[in-house]
Amino acid sequence: NANYLFAGPASGGAAIPSFRKLVAADIPALDYDKYSHWVLQASGTNASNISSGTTVNITGSGASSVTKSGNTITISSTDNNTTYSAGTGLNLSSNVFALTGQALALHNVSTNGFFYRNGSTIGTRVISVSGNGITISNGNGASGNPTISLNIGTGSAQVAAGNHTHAGMTTGSGTNNYVVKWTPNGTSLGNSQIIDNGTTVYIGTLSSSERFSVTGTSTRKTAIKGVSYSADGDGSGVYGMSQTGKGVHGFSNYRFGVYGEAKNGGTGVMGIAEGASSHGVYGYSDKNFGVYGEGFVGVYGSSEEADAIWGIVSGTGDGVYGQAIGGNGVWGQTTSGVGVRGQASGAGDAILGIASGTGDGVYGEATSGFGVYGRSSAVGVVGVGVDDGDAIWGVATVAAGIGVRGANNANNNNSLSSGGYGGYFTTKQTKSAAVLAYLGNDGASYYSGAAISGVTTVATGGGGSFGNENKDGTAVLGAGNNTSLSYLQDGSGGAFTGTNVGVVAWGENVTSGTGISAAGNGLSIYTFERGSGGVFYGKKTGVVAKTDNGTNTEALYSENGTQVVRVNHYNASNAHYKIIGDGAVSTIVKDTEGKKVVMHAPETPEYYFMDFGEAQLVNGFAHIDLDPVFSKNVAISKEHPLRVFVQVEGKCNGVYVDNKSSSGFDVIELFDGTSNVNFQWSVVCNVADEVHDNGAVSYYSKLRFEPAPEPLESVQQKAIKIESKPVIEKKEKLIIKEKKEFKEEKKEDFM
C-alpha cells in the first residue's frame, strides 16, 4: 500500500520485518530531520517551491529565529521594523514616525486642535484665543470637560494655585444673610452680628416680623439702651410712636426689654399710643424687667382707650418695675383700658412697685377697667410698703366687688417645684398672722402665731372652709414637727401628719365634752351625754384597730385607772392572746325575771382545749375516735398527756381508759365485764404551738403562769391655748389722686 514501508515493528526491538504505516519514529531513521532534505515553500495559494541552493535574506534590526513544530518551520523576527523607500517622507524607527521631508498631514481634527493620549485612546482638545483670554475646550465631539492645573513659579519653588496669594486681593467666608465685616486681624472678611434676610434687619435671634430687631444675650443684657442728657429737659432716651402697634417694644432674655434713664427733667421711657389696640409702653422680658423706670415718676403711661402701661415677663424678673423716692413708682392712667397691667408667665413679678416716701408703691385708676391688673404664673402684683405704709391696699365700694384679687391662669405644669401661686403672703411677725381673714362686722379679731388666721361671726360658717372637687382629692393637708405631708391616694376630707401626734382634739366641757366624734357609712354624728374622748359610729364596724404583729404589741390597749386590758396582744415570747388583762372574763345573761346578770368563765394556769361526748359499752368495750380537727390543734405527748374523764350511766364493774393517742382512746370494763351501759366522756389537752403567717411561733403548750405584760408608760402632753386678739386698724384717709375726666366706656373683661 501507499506510504507503507517494510521494516521491523514500530515499537522497536528484534522481529521479522513486515509492511506497515510510516510513523514519526521512522523519520530519524530516514534522516529527514536534516535541512538538506527539506523543500522551502512560501505561503499563499500561488506559492511555489524555492529551488535548492537559493539564498533567502531575512531583514530587520531585531534577532531572527527559525523554529520547527511537527512538519512546520517558522521563521520570525523580534520586531516589525521596516525601512520604507526614500521619498515617502516617513521613517518608522522604534515605533516612532519621524518627518524626513514634507509636513505631517493630520485629518479630521478641529482648527487649533491637538491630540492627547489618555491611556490606550486618543482624544483632542481645541485651544482658542480671544483678546487676553485663552480657552481650552473639547474638540472633535469628545465628551467631558477638560481640567486645567497650573503651577505658579518654576523649578522646586513651584506653588499650587490654591495656595497662592495675590497682592491687593482679600478672601474670606461667611453665612447667608449676614452682613460682612473685617475680622479682628483686619486682613480677611467674615460674619458680623447684623443679619438682613430681605425682610428684617436684626441682631441676635429673630422672634417676630419687625423691620428692625435687637435681642439681648446673657452677657450683653440690655437689648437697646437710650440715654438722654438734654440740658432743657426735652430729650428722650428712647422715643417711639405708633398709631396701631407698639410705640416702644423691647425684648430681653435676661435684663431689660426697654430701659430708659433721664436726667435734668427728661423722660426715661415715654410712649404715646393713639389707636384702640396700641400700647404706650410695652416691654417683654424672659428674665428681669419688662419695663424699668427710675425717677420722680419711675414709669408713666397715659392712654384713652388701650392699656397705659403693659409689662410682660416670662422669667424671674418683673413685668413692670418702678421706683420713686417722693413720687409714684408706677403710675398708669386710662379711661377704658387698664391703668397698669403686668403679665408674668414665669417666676417673676408682673408688677413691682416700691415707695419709700409718702407715695404709693403701685397706684392704678380706671373707671370701667382695672386700676391695677397683674397676671402671672408666679406673683401677679408685689407691693412694698415702708415707713408704716401699706404695700397694697385694695378697696371695694360695692357689695359684689373684690378688695384684692390674685390669680394664676398659666397652664398646669406638673414639674413645677416652686412658685405659681394665686396669692402669696409672708410676715416675720411671729405674734401676728401672715394672712388675716375675718367675716362679720367691724371689730375683727385674729389668732396670733398662725400663718392663716380665719375668724367668722356667722353661725353657719367656719373660720376656714376647705374643699377638694377632685374625685381623689383631699380637702385639708396638715403636717407638724417639720415633717412631710402625707395623704391617701383615694383622697379624704383631711390628712394630718406629726412626729408624735398626727391629730389632736379636745372637748372642753367637763361634763359632756367629746374629744372627737366620727361616723362612717353616711351616718349621723352623735355623742354621749356624759362625754368621752372619742365616739366612732359605723353601720357594720364602729372602730378598726390594727397593728403589725410582733412581740409586745396589741391592736387595742385600754386603761381604767391602773387596770389594763389588751386586745389582740402578742407577749414577749410571741404568744398570741385574744384578750389579756386585769379583771374577770365575764358575760351577761338574763335571769328568770328578765334582769341582766353576770356569769364568769373558768380560767386555768395553762392553755387548754376541751371536747365532750357520749358512747356505750358493748360487751364491756368501747373505742372513742377523737375529732381530727381537735387532734390537729392539741399537743399530746409524754410531757402533755391526753386527759380523759368518763362517767358511766348504769350498773357495771367500773371502767378504765387504755390505748390513749392523738386519734382516740379505749374504755374497758373492769374484771372482764360484759356490760352494755352508756357513759359520758370528756378530754382536756394542752393547745398545740402555732406558726403564724409572719413566721412567728406561739408556744401555747408551754404556757403556765407566764409573766404578765407591764402597763404602757403614758406621756401627758401640755395643751397651750391661744386667745383671739382684736385687730387694731389704722384710721387713715384714703387719698385719691387727681385724675382727668373719664369717659364712661365698658371694657371687655379679660380675666
PDB file of C-alpha atoms in Angstrom, residues 415-569:
ATOM      1  CA  SER A 415     -42.858  69.570  87.038  1.00  0.00           C
ATOM      2  CA  LEU A 416     -43.012  72.982  88.759  1.00  0.00           C
ATOM      3  CA  SER A 417     -41.078  72.768  92.056  1.00  0.00           C
ATOM      4  CA  SER A 418     -41.976  76.199  93.452  1.00  0.00           C
ATOM      5  CA  GLY A 419     -43.807  79.398  92.572  1.00  0.00           C
ATOM      6  CA  GLY A 420     -47.023  79.691  90.604  1.00  0.00           C
ATOM      7  CA  TYR A 421     -49.179  80.998  93.456  1.00  0.00           C
ATOM      8  CA  GLY A 422     -52.520  82.720  93.082  1.00  0.00           C
ATOM      9  CA  GLY A 423     -51.694  84.643  96.264  1.00  0.00           C
ATOM     10  CA  TYR A 424     -48.521  84.824  98.315  1.00  0.00           C
ATOM     11  CA  PHE A 425     -48.312  86.274 101.848  1.00  0.00           C
ATOM     12  CA  THR A 426     -45.474  86.281 104.347  1.00  0.00           C
ATOM     13  CA  THR A 427     -44.588  88.028 107.592  1.00  0.00           C
ATOM     14  CA  LYS A 428     -41.746  87.872 110.089  1.00  0.00           C
ATOM     15  CA  GLN A 429     -44.023  88.953 112.945  1.00  0.00           C
ATOM     16  CA  THR A 430     -44.451  85.753 114.969  1.00  0.00           C
ATOM     17  CA  LYS A 431     -47.066  87.366 117.212  1.00  0.00           C
ATOM     18  CA  SER A 432     -49.225  88.193 114.216  1.00  0.00           C
ATOM     19  CA  ALA A 433     -50.519  86.263 111.199  1.00  0.00           C
ATOM     20  CA  ALA A 434     -49.362  86.114 107.581  1.00  0.00           C
ATOM     21  CA  VAL A 435     -52.983  86.179 106.385  1.00  0.00           C
ATOM     22  CA  LEU A 436     -55.889  87.503 108.458  1.00  0.00           C
ATOM     23  CA  ALA A 437     -59.378  86.689 107.241  1.00  0.00           C
ATOM     24  CA  TYR A 438     -62.377  87.966 109.174  1.00  0.00           C
ATOM     25  CA  LEU A 439     -66.037  87.556 108.291  1.00  0.00           C
ATOM     26  CA  GLY A 440     -68.502  89.738 110.111  1.00  0.00           C
ATOM     27  CA  ASN A 441     -68.954  93.281 111.326  1.00  0.00           C
ATOM     28  CA  ASP A 442     -66.294  95.722 112.452  1.00  0.00           C
ATOM     29  CA  GLY A 443     -64.036  94.803 115.339  1.00  0.00           C
ATOM     30  CA  ALA A 444     -62.146  91.975 113.651  1.00  0.00           C
ATOM     31  CA  SER A 445     -60.092  89.548 115.726  1.00  0.00           C
ATOM     32  CA  TYR A 446     -57.401  87.005 114.918  1.00  0.00           C
ATOM     33  CA  TYR A 447     -55.263  84.269 116.452  1.00  0.00           C
ATOM     34  CA  SER A 448     -51.569  85.112 116.660  1.00  0.00           C
ATOM     35  CA  GLY A 449     -48.776  82.840 115.540  1.00  0.00           C
ATOM     36  CA  ALA A 450     -50.795  81.358 112.670  1.00  0.00           C
ATOM     37  CA  ALA A 451     -49.846  81.540 109.015  1.00  0.00           C
ATOM     38  CA  ILE A 452     -53.543  81.922 108.193  1.00  0.00           C
ATOM     39  CA  SER A 453     -55.983  83.165 110.829  1.00  0.00           C
ATOM     40  CA  GLY A 454     -59.641  82.898 109.905  1.00  0.00           C
ATOM     41  CA  VAL A 455     -62.425  84.160 112.166  1.00  0.00           C
ATOM     42  CA  THR A 456     -66.137  84.398 111.469  1.00  0.00           C
ATOM     43  CA  THR A 457     -69.176  85.607 113.389  1.00  0.00           C
ATOM     44  CA  VAL A 458     -71.601  83.580 111.245  1.00  0.00           C
ATOM     45  CA  ALA A 459     -73.027  80.519 112.990  1.00  0.00           C
ATOM     46  CA  THR A 460     -73.420  78.505 109.783  1.00  0.00           C
ATOM     47  CA  GLY A 461     -69.904  79.187 108.517  1.00  0.00           C
ATOM     48  CA  GLY A 462     -66.393  78.487 109.666  1.00  0.00           C
ATOM     49  CA  GLY A 463     -63.153  80.300 110.222  1.00  0.00           C
ATOM     50  CA  GLY A 464     -61.809  78.371 107.268  1.00  0.00           C
ATOM     51  CA  SER A 465     -63.653  76.272 104.710  1.00  0.00           C
ATOM     52  CA  PHE A 466     -61.716  73.824 102.573  1.00  0.00           C
ATOM     53  CA  GLY A 467     -62.858  71.504  99.844  1.00  0.00           C
ATOM     54  CA  ASN A 468     -61.475  69.411  97.014  1.00  0.00           C
ATOM     55  CA  GLU A 469     -63.674  68.731  93.983  1.00  0.00           C
ATOM     56  CA  ASN A 470     -61.381  66.079  92.507  1.00  0.00           C
ATOM     57  CA  LYS A 471     -62.808  62.587  92.955  1.00  0.00           C
ATOM     58  CA  ASP A 472     -59.495  61.515  94.542  1.00  0.00           C
ATOM     59  CA  GLY A 473     -58.829  64.818  96.272  1.00  0.00           C
ATOM     60  CA  THR A 474     -58.001  65.675  99.878  1.00  0.00           C
ATOM     61  CA  ALA A 475     -59.652  68.782 101.319  1.00  0.00           C
ATOM     62  CA  VAL A 476     -57.129  69.613 104.065  1.00  0.00           C
ATOM     63  CA  LEU A 477     -53.479  68.595 104.411  1.00  0.00           C
ATOM     64  CA  GLY A 478     -51.601  69.299 107.629  1.00  0.00           C
ATOM     65  CA  ALA A 479     -48.071  68.435 108.776  1.00  0.00           C
ATOM     66  CA  GLY A 480     -46.391  69.368 112.041  1.00  0.00           C
ATOM     67  CA  ASN A 481     -42.955  68.932 113.579  1.00  0.00           C
ATOM     68  CA  ASN A 482     -41.299  69.897 110.270  1.00  0.00           C
ATOM     69  CA  THR A 483     -42.418  66.642 108.644  1.00  0.00           C
ATOM     70  CA  SER A 484     -43.605  65.989 105.112  1.00  0.00           C
ATOM     71  CA  LEU A 485     -47.252  65.999 104.098  1.00  0.00           C
ATOM     72  CA  SER A 486     -48.941  62.659 103.555  1.00  0.00           C
ATOM     73  CA  TYR A 487     -52.315  61.839 102.036  1.00  0.00           C
ATOM     74  CA  LEU A 488     -54.370  58.910 100.829  1.00  0.00           C
ATOM     75  CA  GLN A 489     -54.210  58.062  97.149  1.00  0.00           C
ATOM     76  CA  ASP A 490     -58.018  57.923  97.008  1.00  0.00           C
ATOM     77  CA  GLY A 491     -58.340  61.203  98.915  1.00  0.00           C
ATOM     78  CA  SER A 492     -60.022  62.196 102.181  1.00  0.00           C
ATOM     79  CA  GLY A 493     -61.569  65.125 103.996  1.00  0.00           C
ATOM     80  CA  GLY A 494     -58.339  65.756 105.881  1.00  0.00           C
ATOM     81  CA  ALA A 495     -54.884  64.221 106.182  1.00  0.00           C
ATOM     82  CA  PHE A 496     -52.634  65.201 109.080  1.00  0.00           C
ATOM     83  CA  THR A 497     -49.064  64.208 109.904  1.00  0.00           C
ATOM     84  CA  GLY A 498     -46.974  64.731 113.036  1.00  0.00           C
ATOM     85  CA  THR A 499     -43.860  63.246 114.574  1.00  0.00           C
ATOM     86  CA  ASN A 500     -45.637  62.089 117.759  1.00  0.00           C
ATOM     87  CA  VAL A 501     -49.268  63.103 117.288  1.00  0.00           C
ATOM     88  CA  GLY A 502     -50.998  63.399 113.935  1.00  0.00           C
ATOM     89  CA  VAL A 503     -54.362  64.791 115.079  1.00  0.00           C
ATOM     90  CA  VAL A 504     -55.346  66.336 118.429  1.00  0.00           C
ATOM     91  CA  ALA A 505     -58.927  67.068 119.512  1.00  0.00           C
ATOM     92  CA  TRP A 506     -60.405  68.394 122.770  1.00  0.00           C
ATOM     93  CA  GLY A 507     -63.887  68.527 124.188  1.00  0.00           C
ATOM     94  CA  GLU A 508     -63.546  71.206 126.875  1.00  0.00           C
ATOM     95  CA  ASN A 509     -66.905  70.808 128.609  1.00  0.00           C
ATOM     96  CA  VAL A 510     -66.114  68.960 131.848  1.00  0.00           C
ATOM     97  CA  THR A 511     -69.445  67.105 131.930  1.00  0.00           C
ATOM     98  CA  SER A 512     -70.328  66.441 128.290  1.00  0.00           C
ATOM     99  CA  GLY A 513     -67.249  67.255 126.201  1.00  0.00           C
ATOM    100  CA  THR A 514     -66.263  64.815 123.448  1.00  0.00           C
ATOM    101  CA  GLY A 515     -62.759  64.952 122.034  1.00  0.00           C
ATOM    102  CA  ILE A 516     -63.656  63.607 118.608  1.00  0.00           C
ATOM    103  CA  SER A 517     -66.790  62.183 117.038  1.00  0.00           C
ATOM    104  CA  ALA A 518     -66.654  60.378 113.711  1.00  0.00           C
ATOM    105  CA  ALA A 519     -69.229  58.448 111.699  1.00  0.00           C
ATOM    106  CA  GLY A 520     -68.903  56.282 108.629  1.00  0.00           C
ATOM    107  CA  ASN A 521     -71.277  54.812 106.058  1.00  0.00           C
ATOM    108  CA  GLY A 522     -73.128  58.130 105.726  1.00  0.00           C
ATOM    109  CA  LEU A 523     -74.396  58.019 109.307  1.00  0.00           C
ATOM    110  CA  SER A 524     -75.006  60.965 111.603  1.00  0.00           C
ATOM    111  CA  ILE A 525     -72.618  62.163 114.274  1.00  0.00           C
ATOM    112  CA  TYR A 526     -73.626  61.619 117.862  1.00  0.00           C
ATOM    113  CA  THR A 527     -72.059  61.863 121.332  1.00  0.00           C
ATOM    114  CA  PHE A 528     -72.757  60.540 124.820  1.00  0.00           C
ATOM    115  CA  GLU A 529     -74.377  62.727 127.401  1.00  0.00           C
ATOM    116  CA  ARG A 530     -71.516  62.415 129.857  1.00  0.00           C
ATOM    117  CA  GLY A 531     -68.895  62.997 127.151  1.00  0.00           C
ATOM    118  CA  SER A 532     -65.970  60.876 126.028  1.00  0.00           C
ATOM    119  CA  GLY A 533     -62.577  61.014 124.453  1.00  0.00           C
ATOM    120  CA  GLY A 534     -63.998  59.837 121.153  1.00  0.00           C
ATOM    121  CA  VAL A 535     -67.136  58.442 119.580  1.00  0.00           C
ATOM    122  CA  PHE A 536     -66.957  56.343 116.416  1.00  0.00           C
ATOM    123  CA  TYR A 537     -70.032  55.151 114.609  1.00  0.00           C
ATOM    124  CA  GLY A 538     -70.296  52.797 111.666  1.00  0.00           C
ATOM    125  CA  LYS A 539     -73.023  50.696 110.100  1.00  0.00           C
ATOM    126  CA  LYS A 540     -71.016  47.451 110.360  1.00  0.00           C
ATOM    127  CA  THR A 541     -67.781  48.392 112.095  1.00  0.00           C
ATOM    128  CA  GLY A 542     -67.503  51.245 114.541  1.00  0.00           C
ATOM    129  CA  VAL A 543     -63.769  51.143 115.268  1.00  0.00           C
ATOM    130  CA  VAL A 544     -60.962  49.336 113.488  1.00  0.00           C
ATOM    131  CA  ALA A 545     -57.693  48.873 115.371  1.00  0.00           C
ATOM    132  CA  LYS A 546     -54.763  47.243 113.594  1.00  0.00           C
ATOM    133  CA  THR A 547     -51.089  46.751 114.309  1.00  0.00           C
ATOM    134  CA  ASP A 548     -48.275  44.860 112.647  1.00  0.00           C
ATOM    135  CA  ASN A 549     -47.927  41.666 114.664  1.00  0.00           C
ATOM    136  CA  GLY A 550     -44.733  41.325 116.684  1.00  0.00           C
ATOM    137  CA  THR A 551     -43.533  40.985 120.248  1.00  0.00           C
ATOM    138  CA  ASN A 552     -45.109  43.133 122.959  1.00  0.00           C
ATOM    139  CA  THR A 553     -47.791  44.572 120.683  1.00  0.00           C
ATOM    140  CA  GLU A 554     -51.555  44.850 120.748  1.00  0.00           C
ATOM    141  CA  ALA A 555     -54.200  46.208 118.421  1.00  0.00           C
ATOM    142  CA  LEU A 556     -56.117  47.815 121.303  1.00  0.00           C
ATOM    143  CA  TYR A 557     -54.847  48.986 124.693  1.00  0.00           C
ATOM    144  CA  SER A 558     -57.218  50.300 127.343  1.00  0.00           C
ATOM    145  CA  GLU A 559     -56.671  51.625 130.846  1.00  0.00           C
ATOM    146  CA  ASN A 560     -59.205  52.201 133.582  1.00  0.00           C
ATOM    147  CA  GLY A 561     -57.332  53.754 136.465  1.00  0.00           C
ATOM    148  CA  THR A 562     -54.420  51.353 136.927  1.00  0.00           C
ATOM    149  CA  GLN A 563     -56.230  48.354 135.429  1.00  0.00           C
ATOM    150  CA  VAL A 564     -55.163  47.433 131.895  1.00  0.00           C
ATOM    151  CA  VAL A 565     -56.839  45.256 129.289  1.00  0.00           C
ATOM    152  CA  ARG A 566     -55.232  44.439 125.960  1.00  0.00           C
ATOM    153  CA  VAL A 567     -56.984  43.073 122.884  1.00  0.00           C
ATOM    154  CA  ASN A 568     -55.190  41.159 120.115  1.00  0.00           C
ATOM    155  CA  HIS A 569     -51.919  41.029 122.043  1.00  0.00           C
TER     156      HIS A 569
END
